[in-house]
CSV table of C-alpha atoms in Angstrom, one decimal:
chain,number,residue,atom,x,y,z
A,1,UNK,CA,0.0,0.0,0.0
A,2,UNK,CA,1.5,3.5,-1.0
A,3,UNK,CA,0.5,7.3,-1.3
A,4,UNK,CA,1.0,8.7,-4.7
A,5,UNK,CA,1.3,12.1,-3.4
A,6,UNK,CA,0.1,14.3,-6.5
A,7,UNK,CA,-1.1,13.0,-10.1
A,8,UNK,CA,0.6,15.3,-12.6
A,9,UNK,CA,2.6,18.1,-11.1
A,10,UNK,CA,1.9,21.2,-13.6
A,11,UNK,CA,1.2,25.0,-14.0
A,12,UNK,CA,-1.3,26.7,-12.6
A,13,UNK,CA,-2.7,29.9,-14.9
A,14,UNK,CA,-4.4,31.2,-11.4
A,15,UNK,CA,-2.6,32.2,-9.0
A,16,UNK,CA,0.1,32.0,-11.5
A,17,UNK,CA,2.6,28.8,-10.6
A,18,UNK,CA,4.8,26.6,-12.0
A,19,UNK,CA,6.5,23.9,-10.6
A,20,UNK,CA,10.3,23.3,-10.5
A,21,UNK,CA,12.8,20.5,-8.9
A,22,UNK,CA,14.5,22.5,-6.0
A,23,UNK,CA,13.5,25.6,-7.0
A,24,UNK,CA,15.6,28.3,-5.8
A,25,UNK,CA,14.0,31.6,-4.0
A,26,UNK,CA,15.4,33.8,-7.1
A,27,UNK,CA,13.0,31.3,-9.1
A,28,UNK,CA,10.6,31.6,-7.0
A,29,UNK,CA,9.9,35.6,-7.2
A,30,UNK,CA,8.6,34.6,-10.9
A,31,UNK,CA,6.2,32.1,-9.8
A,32,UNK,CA,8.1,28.7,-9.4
A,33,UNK,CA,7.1,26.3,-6.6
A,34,UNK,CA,9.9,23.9,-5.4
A,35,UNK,CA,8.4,20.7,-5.9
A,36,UNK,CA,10.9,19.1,-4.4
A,37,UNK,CA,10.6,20.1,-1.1
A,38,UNK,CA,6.9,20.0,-0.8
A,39,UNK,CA,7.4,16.4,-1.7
A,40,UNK,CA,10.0,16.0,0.6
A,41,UNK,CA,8.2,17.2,3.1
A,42,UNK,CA,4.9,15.7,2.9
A,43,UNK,CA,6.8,12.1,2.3
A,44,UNK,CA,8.4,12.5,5.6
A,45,UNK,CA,5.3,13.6,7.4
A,46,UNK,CA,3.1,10.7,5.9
A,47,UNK,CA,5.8,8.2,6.7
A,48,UNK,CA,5.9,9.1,10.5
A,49,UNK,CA,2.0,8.3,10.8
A,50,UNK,CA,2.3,5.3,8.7
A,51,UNK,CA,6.0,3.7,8.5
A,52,UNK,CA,5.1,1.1,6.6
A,53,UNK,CA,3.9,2.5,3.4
A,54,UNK,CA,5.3,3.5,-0.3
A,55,UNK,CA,5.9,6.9,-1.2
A,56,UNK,CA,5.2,8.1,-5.1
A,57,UNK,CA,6.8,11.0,-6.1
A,58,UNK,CA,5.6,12.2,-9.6
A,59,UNK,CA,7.9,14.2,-12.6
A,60,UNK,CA,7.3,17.6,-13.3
A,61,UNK,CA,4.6,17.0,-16.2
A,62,UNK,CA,6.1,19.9,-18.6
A,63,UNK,CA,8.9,20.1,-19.1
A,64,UNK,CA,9.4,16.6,-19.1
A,65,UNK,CA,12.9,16.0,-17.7
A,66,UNK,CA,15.6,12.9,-16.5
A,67,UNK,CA,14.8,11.5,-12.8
A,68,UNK,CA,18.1,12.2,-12.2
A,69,UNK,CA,17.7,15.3,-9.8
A,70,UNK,CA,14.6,12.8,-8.3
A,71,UNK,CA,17.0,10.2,-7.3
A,72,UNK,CA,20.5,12.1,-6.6
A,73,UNK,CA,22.0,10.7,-3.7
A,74,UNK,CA,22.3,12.7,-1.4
A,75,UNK,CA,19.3,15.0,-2.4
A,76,UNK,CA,15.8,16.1,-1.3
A,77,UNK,CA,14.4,12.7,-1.3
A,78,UNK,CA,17.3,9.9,-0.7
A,79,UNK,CA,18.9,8.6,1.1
A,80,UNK,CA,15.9,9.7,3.8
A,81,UNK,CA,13.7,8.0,1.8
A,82,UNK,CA,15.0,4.8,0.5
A,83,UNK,CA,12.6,1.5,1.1
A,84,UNK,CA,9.9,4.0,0.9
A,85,UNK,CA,10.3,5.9,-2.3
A,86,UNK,CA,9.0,5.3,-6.2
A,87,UNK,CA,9.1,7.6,-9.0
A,88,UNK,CA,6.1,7.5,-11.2
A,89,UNK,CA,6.2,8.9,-15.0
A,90,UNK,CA,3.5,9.2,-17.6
A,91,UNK,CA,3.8,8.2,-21.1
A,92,UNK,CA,1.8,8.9,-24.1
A,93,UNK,CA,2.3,9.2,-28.0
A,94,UNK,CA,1.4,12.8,-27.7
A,95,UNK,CA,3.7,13.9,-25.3
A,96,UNK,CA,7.7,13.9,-24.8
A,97,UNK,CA,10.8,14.7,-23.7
A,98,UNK,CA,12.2,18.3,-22.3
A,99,UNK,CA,9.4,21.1,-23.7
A,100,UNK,CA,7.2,19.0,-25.9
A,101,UNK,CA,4.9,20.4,-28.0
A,102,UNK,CA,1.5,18.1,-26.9
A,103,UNK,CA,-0.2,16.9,-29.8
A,104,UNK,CA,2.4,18.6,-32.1
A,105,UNK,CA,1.7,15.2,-34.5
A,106,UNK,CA,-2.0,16.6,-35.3
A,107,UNK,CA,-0.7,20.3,-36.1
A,108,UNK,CA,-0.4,19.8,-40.0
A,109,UNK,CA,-3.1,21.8,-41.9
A,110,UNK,CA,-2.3,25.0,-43.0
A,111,UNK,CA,0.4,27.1,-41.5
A,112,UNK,CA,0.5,24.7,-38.3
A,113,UNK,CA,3.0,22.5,-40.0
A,114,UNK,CA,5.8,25.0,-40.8
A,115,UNK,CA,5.3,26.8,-37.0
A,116,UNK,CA,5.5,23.3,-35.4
A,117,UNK,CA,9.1,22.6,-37.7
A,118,UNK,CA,10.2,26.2,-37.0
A,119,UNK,CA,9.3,26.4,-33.2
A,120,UNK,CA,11.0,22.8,-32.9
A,121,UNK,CA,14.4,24.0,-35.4
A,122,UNK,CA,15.0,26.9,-33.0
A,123,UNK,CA,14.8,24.8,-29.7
A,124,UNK,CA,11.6,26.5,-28.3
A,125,UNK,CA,9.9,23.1,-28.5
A,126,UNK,CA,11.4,19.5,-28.4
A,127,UNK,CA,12.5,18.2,-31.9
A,128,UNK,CA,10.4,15.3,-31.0
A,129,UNK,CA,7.7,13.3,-29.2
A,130,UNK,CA,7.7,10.1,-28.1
A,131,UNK,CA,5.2,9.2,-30.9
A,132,UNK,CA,7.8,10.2,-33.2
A,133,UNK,CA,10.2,8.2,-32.0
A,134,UNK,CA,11.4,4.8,-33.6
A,135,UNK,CA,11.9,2.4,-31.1
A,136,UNK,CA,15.7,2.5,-30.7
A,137,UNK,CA,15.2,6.4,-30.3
A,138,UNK,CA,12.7,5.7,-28.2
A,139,UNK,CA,14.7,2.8,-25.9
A,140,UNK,CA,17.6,5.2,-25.6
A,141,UNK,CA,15.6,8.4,-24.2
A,142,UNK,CA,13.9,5.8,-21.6
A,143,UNK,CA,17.0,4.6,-20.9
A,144,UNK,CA,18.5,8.3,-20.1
A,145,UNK,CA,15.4,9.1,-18.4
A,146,UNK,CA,14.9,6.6,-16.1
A,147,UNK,CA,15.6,3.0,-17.5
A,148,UNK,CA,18.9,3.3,-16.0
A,149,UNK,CA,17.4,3.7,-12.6
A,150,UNK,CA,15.6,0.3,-12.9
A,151,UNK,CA,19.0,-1.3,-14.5
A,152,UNK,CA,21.4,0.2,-11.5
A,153,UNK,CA,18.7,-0.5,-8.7
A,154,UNK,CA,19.2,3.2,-7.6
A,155,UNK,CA,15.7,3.5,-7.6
A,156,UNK,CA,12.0,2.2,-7.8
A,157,UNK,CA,10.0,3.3,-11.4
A,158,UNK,CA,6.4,3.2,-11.9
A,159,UNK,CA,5.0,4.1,-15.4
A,160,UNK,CA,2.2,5.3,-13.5
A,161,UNK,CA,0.0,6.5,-16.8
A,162,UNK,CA,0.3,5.4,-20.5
A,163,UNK,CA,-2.5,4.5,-22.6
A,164,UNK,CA,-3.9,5.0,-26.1
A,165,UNK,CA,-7.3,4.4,-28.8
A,166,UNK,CA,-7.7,1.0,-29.8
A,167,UNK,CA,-8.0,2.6,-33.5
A,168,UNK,CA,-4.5,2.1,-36.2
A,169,UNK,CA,-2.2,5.3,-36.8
A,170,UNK,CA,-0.2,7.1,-34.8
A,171,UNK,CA,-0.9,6.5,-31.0
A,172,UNK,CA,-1.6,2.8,-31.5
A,173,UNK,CA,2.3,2.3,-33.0
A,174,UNK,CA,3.5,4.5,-30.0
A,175,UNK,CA,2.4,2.1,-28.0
A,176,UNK,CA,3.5,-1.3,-29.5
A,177,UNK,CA,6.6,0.3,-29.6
A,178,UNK,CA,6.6,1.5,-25.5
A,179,UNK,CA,5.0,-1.8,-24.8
A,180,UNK,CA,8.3,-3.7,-26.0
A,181,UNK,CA,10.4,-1.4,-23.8
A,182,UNK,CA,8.3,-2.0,-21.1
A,183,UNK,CA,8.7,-5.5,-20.9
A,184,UNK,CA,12.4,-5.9,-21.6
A,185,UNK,CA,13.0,-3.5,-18.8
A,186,UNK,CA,10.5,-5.4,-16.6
A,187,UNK,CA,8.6,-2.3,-15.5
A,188,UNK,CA,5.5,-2.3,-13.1
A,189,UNK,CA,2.6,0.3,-14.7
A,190,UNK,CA,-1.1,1.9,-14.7
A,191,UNK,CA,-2.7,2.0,-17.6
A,192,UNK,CA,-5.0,4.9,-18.2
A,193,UNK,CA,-8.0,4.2,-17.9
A,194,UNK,CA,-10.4,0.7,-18.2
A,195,UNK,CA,-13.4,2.7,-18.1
A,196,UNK,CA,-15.4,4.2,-20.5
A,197,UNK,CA,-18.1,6.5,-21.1
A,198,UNK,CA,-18.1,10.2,-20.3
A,199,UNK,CA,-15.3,12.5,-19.1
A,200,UNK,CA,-16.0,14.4,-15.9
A,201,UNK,CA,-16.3,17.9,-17.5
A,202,UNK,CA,-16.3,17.5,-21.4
A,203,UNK,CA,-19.0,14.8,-21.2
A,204,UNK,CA,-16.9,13.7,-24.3
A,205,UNK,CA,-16.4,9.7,-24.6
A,206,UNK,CA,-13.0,8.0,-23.3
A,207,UNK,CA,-11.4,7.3,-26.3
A,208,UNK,CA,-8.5,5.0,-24.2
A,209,UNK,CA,-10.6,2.9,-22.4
A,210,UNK,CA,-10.6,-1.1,-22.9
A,211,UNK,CA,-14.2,-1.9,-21.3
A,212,UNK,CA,-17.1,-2.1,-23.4
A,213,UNK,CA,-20.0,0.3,-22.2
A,214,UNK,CA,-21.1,-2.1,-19.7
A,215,UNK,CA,-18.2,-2.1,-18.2
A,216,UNK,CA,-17.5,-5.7,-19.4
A,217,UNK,CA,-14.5,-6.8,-21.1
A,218,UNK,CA,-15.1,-6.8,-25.1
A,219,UNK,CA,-17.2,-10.0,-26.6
A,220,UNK,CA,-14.1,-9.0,-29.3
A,221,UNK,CA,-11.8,-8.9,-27.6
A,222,UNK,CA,-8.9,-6.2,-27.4
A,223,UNK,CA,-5.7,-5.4,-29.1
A,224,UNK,CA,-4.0,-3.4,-26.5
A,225,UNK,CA,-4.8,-6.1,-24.0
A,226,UNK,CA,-3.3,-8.7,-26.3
A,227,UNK,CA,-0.4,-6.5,-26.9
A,228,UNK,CA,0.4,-6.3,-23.0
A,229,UNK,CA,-0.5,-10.0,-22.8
A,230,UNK,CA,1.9,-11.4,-25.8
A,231,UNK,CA,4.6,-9.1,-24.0
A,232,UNK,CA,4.3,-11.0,-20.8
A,233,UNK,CA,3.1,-7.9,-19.2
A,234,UNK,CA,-0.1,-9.3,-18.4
A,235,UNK,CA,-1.6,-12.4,-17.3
């Protein structure tokens, strides 16, 4: 049993915040939060009411850097909490490494296409996303991200979010490709979501979903499940 202390860490429009590993006060006259501490902080008060329990400590969502900072040694959150601590990351076709341009894959009509490769040739956006990524590119920025972690037991990964439609194209190759990474570096995961139906606020349908609308698994069956299932990552 384990606390994942806060699902995506991002900015906040109102009051105006944005988080940061270890911010420090000069950062923090410009809005930055130092993420690191508050995690620090609540981790250490959690653990002395329940001594027993994991810790999850979540990336920064944007910019999507290394856990290298997460799991320095000594740093805010080891070597205090080591037997307690696991890093989560999120992983989706759409996003990416560094400042990703979200969704950057679907900007192509019109003058979207040469803003996205201009915005991306002068550094203001990542060159890629992970749905751009062939799989050896993809292997080696896991690998600088936090694969190495998992490989040097310094430190406890959870892909605590990737998912994607069940429909061909773009997302659905992403994943086929994380989905091999994921098993040859034997990683524990949530995938996001089972359910279907509405989305609290859009009302819009839950396009990553595996349930039918009963909530049932598909009379069809399912080729994500499959996937996770022919990779061992499932039983």
């Amino acid at each position: 049993v384990g606390f994942d202390l806060r699902n995506e860490v991002r900015f906040c429009p109102w009051p105006f915040r944005w988080p940061s590993w270890a911010a420090g006060p000069a950062w923090r006259v410009f809005g930055a939060v130092d993420w690191a501490e508050a995690a620090r902080s609540c981790a250490e008060r959690l653990i002395e009411l329940c001594p027993d329990r994991l810790i999850v400590v979540e990336r920064i969502i944007w910019p999507m850097r290394s856990l290298a900072s997460y799991a320095a040694e000594p740093g805010p959150l080891l070597p205090n909490l080591r037997k307690h601590l696991i890093l989560g990351v999120h992983h989706y076709a759409w996003n990416g490494p560094g400042r990703y341009l979200a969704f950057g894959h679907t900007m192509n009509e019109g003058w979207k296409g040469p803003a996205r490769s201009l915005l991306r040739g002068l550094g203001i956006f990542s060159a890629e996303n992970y749905g751009d990524m062939s799989v050896e590119g993809m292997r080696r920025e896991v690998h600088d991200q936090w694969g190495y972690l998992l490989k040097q037991d310094i430190c406890p990964v959870w892909v605590s979010e990737f998912g994607t439609g069940a429909e061909s194209g773009y997302s659905l190759d992403w994943f086929q490709r994380f989905v091999d990474i994921l098993a040859e570096l034997d990683v524990d995961y949530a995938y996001w979501p089972l359910n279907v139906g509405p989305k609290p606020g859009s009302g819009e349908d839950e396009p990553y979903g595996m349930l039918s609308d009963e909530w049932t698994p598909k009379p069809e069956g399912d080729l994500r499940l499959k996937l996770l299932q022919g990779r061992g990552l499932l039983s």
